[in-house]
Amino acid sequence: MFYSAKVALKSLWFYRWINLLSVLTIATGLFIYGVVLFSLYNLERATQRVPEKFTITVFLKNRTTEKQIQRLVDSLSRERIISRVKYISKEQALEELKDSLADAAYVLEGLDENPLFPSLEIKLNEDAFDKKETELFIKRLKGLEIVEDVFYGEDIFSTIKSLYQNFRVVALTLIVLFSVAVVFVCYSTVKILFFRRKEEIEIYKLLGATKGFIRGPFIFEGTFIGILGGLLASGALYTIFSVLKGFGNPEIPLMRTLELNPIIMVIVPVSGMVLGFIGSIIALGRLKY
Amino acid sequence: MIHFKNVTKIYDNITALRNISFSIEKGEYVFVTGPSGAGKSTLLKLIYLAEKPDEGIISIAGYSTDTLKDRAIPYLRRNIGVVFQDFKLLENKNVYDNIAIALRIRGVGEREIRERVHEALKLVNLRHKADSLPSALSGGEQQRVTIARAIVGEPTVLLADEPTGNLDADNAAGIMKIFREINARGTTILFATHNRDLYKNTGCRVIKLDSGNIVYDDLE
């Protein structure tokens, strides 16, 4: 094992130009792979936190008594995920509507009675936000006897959710494609190196070398190429992100919310290693000796 | 040690060896001779299993071709040292590494490798060339490196396929002396040559091949 690793390292240096080309090609593929992971991670985070930006409006039934409303407000105020609850009576709602209609307030003339419902405006607690808990909470609200309807921008939320799901499909497709590309590059490199050393391998065979002894260095070499490509990709990802964040911070608010998860920085070289290993195994598996 | 029983080898409708049988005992020094195309190289290739027989059974040092699995071939080869006419040295490795590789393949530790390689180099009188690349050596020196590589693993059988074919008389005599020393240590040797001068008056056993048949098998 140690000997195989040593031979692989020597070969990496001996055939440095072929290997450098492969490492750069793999790094390019894994960089895109990393960008996809980065985008997926940040989009997921954004999707997770979207509903916290919305105010939940709970429309109450007209017959709801003051006592029932007060009880509901008290119980809602104790909820962990809620930061503020504001009661708006149907009269206040009408006033607000009139204010917002301003010059077109005449549309409300001739109304015999107030058609609006009393409501509660609920602001979510950003620090304790949990998407699942919020969804359950809304479902619970809808089930209350005094609640007419609940509005919380679900259309916008579901659009963003479906966008995220579509992007996830695209991202997974890209990840698979680039993984196959990296495997192919490692496969080709190992195959070229194998053929370049064919004469040497023939001699090893005649001297009694086992398949493991012959394959070992190539598997190590393919794996090393994968890791190096991955490290280069991770480095590039980190550098570009840092530079963009450094320059863009004051001007682009989006940059403030983006985050480069250290796990992605580890996933990329580890993926390179695994894909390099797979590429080498496939390359050697088809060769007879 | 080596047993051939009704062995036939055919290449593209040309019979290289035809139904041959013989046995070689441990410690024997046997010359395999005959004109070009007689089947000498084929016979050696069948012993180190570079080729497999089309018919018959070969058994070498306890391994038998009728039961031998492909994955066991490397272990059989470790019992056999081969000296090739065209040397088959690793051009990008120095003399030391060319010999050491035979032991690295066997998983021997570097410390022991160092001792055994130096011993083998001493036998072939090339200690001073340990760091040289094969390209910097003469033909005779390269052949001595090949011999050192073949014996460093202490094989029970040593095969030599026209090892003096590319050498002048002095170098050839030097190589023959080394082979006698190796045989004196108890290693079985099969030496393929078409040059009668090499085995004349040696008193060794000679197997003469012609068109794939054994036409003579007796002491010289």
mmCIF file with all atom_site columns, C-alpha atoms in Angstrom, chain A residues 2-3 6-7 10 14-15 196-197 199-214 289, chain B residues 48 50 71 73-75 77-78 80 82 84 88-90 92-93 97-98 101-102 104-106 110 149-150:
data_model
loop_
_atom_site.group_PDB
_atom_site.id
_atom_site.type_symbol
_atom_site.label_atom_id
_atom_site.label_alt_id
_atom_site.label_comp_id
_atom_site.label_asym_id
_atom_site.label_entity_id
_atom_site.label_seq_id
_atom_site.pdbx_PDB_ins_code
_atom_site.Cartn_x
_atom_site.Cartn_y
_atom_site.Cartn_z
_atom_site.occupancy
_atom_site.B_iso_or_equiv
_atom_site.pdbx_formal_charge
_atom_site.auth_seq_id
_atom_site.auth_comp_id
_atom_site.auth_asym_id
_atom_site.auth_atom_id
_atom_site.pdbx_PDB_model_num
ATOM 1  C CA . PHE A 1 2   ? 2.737  2.444   1.048   1.00 0.00 ? 2   PHE A CA 1
ATOM 2  C CA . TYR A 1 3   ? 4.811  1.380   -1.961  1.00 0.00 ? 3   TYR A CA 1
ATOM 3  C CA . LYS A 1 6   ? 4.956  6.200   -3.327  1.00 0.00 ? 6   LYS A CA 1
ATOM 4  C CA . VAL A 1 7   ? 4.982  4.972   -6.935  1.00 0.00 ? 7   VAL A CA 1
ATOM 5  C CA . LYS A 1 10  ? 6.475  9.613   -8.317  1.00 0.00 ? 10  LYS A CA 1
ATOM 6  C CA . PHE A 1 14  ? 7.047  12.149  -13.784 1.00 0.00 ? 14  PHE A CA 1
ATOM 7  C CA . TYR A 1 15  ? 3.973  12.635  -15.985 1.00 0.00 ? 15  TYR A CA 1
ATOM 8  C CA . ARG A 1 196 ? 2.472  4.513   -21.329 1.00 0.00 ? 196 ARG A CA 1
ATOM 9  C CA . ARG A 1 197 ? 3.812  2.076   -18.753 1.00 0.00 ? 197 ARG A CA 1
ATOM 10 C CA . GLU A 1 199 ? 6.160  -2.347  -21.168 1.00 0.00 ? 199 GLU A CA 1
ATOM 11 C CA . GLU A 1 200 ? 7.085  -1.836  -17.521 1.00 0.00 ? 200 GLU A CA 1
ATOM 12 C CA . ILE A 1 201 ? 3.908  -3.631  -16.445 1.00 0.00 ? 201 ILE A CA 1
ATOM 13 C CA . GLU A 1 202 ? 4.705  -6.578  -18.717 1.00 0.00 ? 202 GLU A CA 1
ATOM 14 C CA . ILE A 1 203 ? 8.044  -6.918  -16.932 1.00 0.00 ? 203 ILE A CA 1
ATOM 15 C CA . TYR A 1 204 ? 6.367  -6.748  -13.524 1.00 0.00 ? 204 TYR A CA 1
ATOM 16 C CA . LYS A 1 205 ? 4.000  -9.520  -14.585 1.00 0.00 ? 205 LYS A CA 1
ATOM 17 C CA . LEU A 1 206 ? 6.880  -11.744 -15.665 1.00 0.00 ? 206 LEU A CA 1
ATOM 18 C CA . LEU A 1 207 ? 8.559  -11.135 -12.313 1.00 0.00 ? 207 LEU A CA 1
ATOM 19 C CA . GLY A 1 208 ? 5.468  -12.368 -10.452 1.00 0.00 ? 208 GLY A CA 1
ATOM 20 C CA . ALA A 1 209 ? 3.581  -9.158  -9.647  1.00 0.00 ? 209 ALA A CA 1
ATOM 21 C CA . THR A 1 210 ? -0.021 -9.641  -8.574  1.00 0.00 ? 210 THR A CA 1
ATOM 22 C CA . LYS A 1 211 ? -2.888 -7.626  -10.044 1.00 0.00 ? 211 LYS A CA 1
ATOM 23 C CA . GLY A 1 212 ? -3.030 -5.628  -6.822  1.00 0.00 ? 212 GLY A CA 1
ATOM 24 C CA . PHE A 1 213 ? 0.626  -4.663  -7.100  1.00 0.00 ? 213 PHE A CA 1
ATOM 25 C CA . ILE A 1 214 ? 0.134  -3.497  -10.692 1.00 0.00 ? 214 ILE A CA 1
ATOM 26 C CA . TYR A 1 289 ? -3.098 -8.411  -18.083 1.00 0.00 ? 289 TYR A CA 1
ATOM 27 C CA . TYR B 2 48  ? 6.804  -19.496 -16.650 1.00 0.00 ? 48  TYR B CA 1
ATOM 28 C CA . ALA B 2 50  ? 3.630  -16.712 -20.505 1.00 0.00 ? 50  ALA B CA 1
ATOM 29 C CA . ARG B 2 71  ? -4.625 -15.571 -9.914  1.00 0.00 ? 71  ARG B CA 1
ATOM 30 C CA . ILE B 2 73  ? 0.283  -17.494 -11.769 1.00 0.00 ? 73  ILE B CA 1
ATOM 31 C CA . PRO B 2 74  ? 2.188  -14.627 -10.051 1.00 0.00 ? 74  PRO B CA 1
ATOM 32 C CA . TYR B 2 75  ? 3.019  -16.922 -7.136  1.00 0.00 ? 75  TYR B CA 1
ATOM 33 C CA . ARG B 2 77  ? 6.463  -17.022 -11.273 1.00 0.00 ? 77  ARG B CA 1
ATOM 34 C CA . ARG B 2 78  ? 8.060  -16.061 -7.979  1.00 0.00 ? 78  ARG B CA 1
ATOM 35 C CA . ILE B 2 80  ? 11.086 -18.997 -11.332 1.00 0.00 ? 80  ILE B CA 1
ATOM 36 C CA . VAL B 2 82  ? 13.928 -15.674 -16.009 1.00 0.00 ? 82  VAL B CA 1
ATOM 37 C CA . PHE B 2 84  ? 15.782 -12.838 -21.253 1.00 0.00 ? 84  PHE B CA 1
ATOM 38 C CA . LYS B 2 88  ? 13.764 -6.557  -20.283 1.00 0.00 ? 88  LYS B CA 1
ATOM 39 C CA . LEU B 2 89  ? 15.192 -3.971  -17.913 1.00 0.00 ? 89  LEU B CA 1
ATOM 40 C CA . LEU B 2 90  ? 13.274 -0.902  -16.719 1.00 0.00 ? 90  LEU B CA 1
ATOM 41 C CA . ASN B 2 92  ? 13.955 4.690   -16.183 1.00 0.00 ? 92  ASN B CA 1
ATOM 42 C CA . LYS B 2 93  ? 15.208 2.864   -13.082 1.00 0.00 ? 93  LYS B CA 1
ATOM 43 C CA . ASP B 2 97  ? 15.905 -0.547  -8.434  1.00 0.00 ? 97  ASP B CA 1
ATOM 44 C CA . ASN B 2 98  ? 15.807 -2.929  -11.407 1.00 0.00 ? 98  ASN B CA 1
ATOM 45 C CA . ILE B 2 101 ? 11.675 -4.584  -7.900  1.00 0.00 ? 101 ILE B CA 1
ATOM 46 C CA . ALA B 2 102 ? 11.725 -8.401  -7.926  1.00 0.00 ? 102 ALA B CA 1
ATOM 47 C CA . ARG B 2 104 ? 9.270  -5.373  -3.771  1.00 0.00 ? 104 ARG B CA 1
ATOM 48 C CA . ILE B 2 105 ? 6.794  -7.425  -5.788  1.00 0.00 ? 105 ILE B CA 1
ATOM 49 C CA . ARG B 2 106 ? 7.181  -10.140 -3.114  1.00 0.00 ? 106 ARG B CA 1
ATOM 50 C CA . GLU B 2 110 ? 13.478 -2.266  2.203   1.00 0.00 ? 110 GLU B CA 1
ATOM 51 C CA . ARG B 2 149 ? 17.250 -9.681  -10.830 1.00 0.00 ? 149 ARG B CA 1
ATOM 52 C CA . ALA B 2 150 ? 16.362 -13.284 -11.696 1.00 0.00 ? 150 ALA B CA 1
#
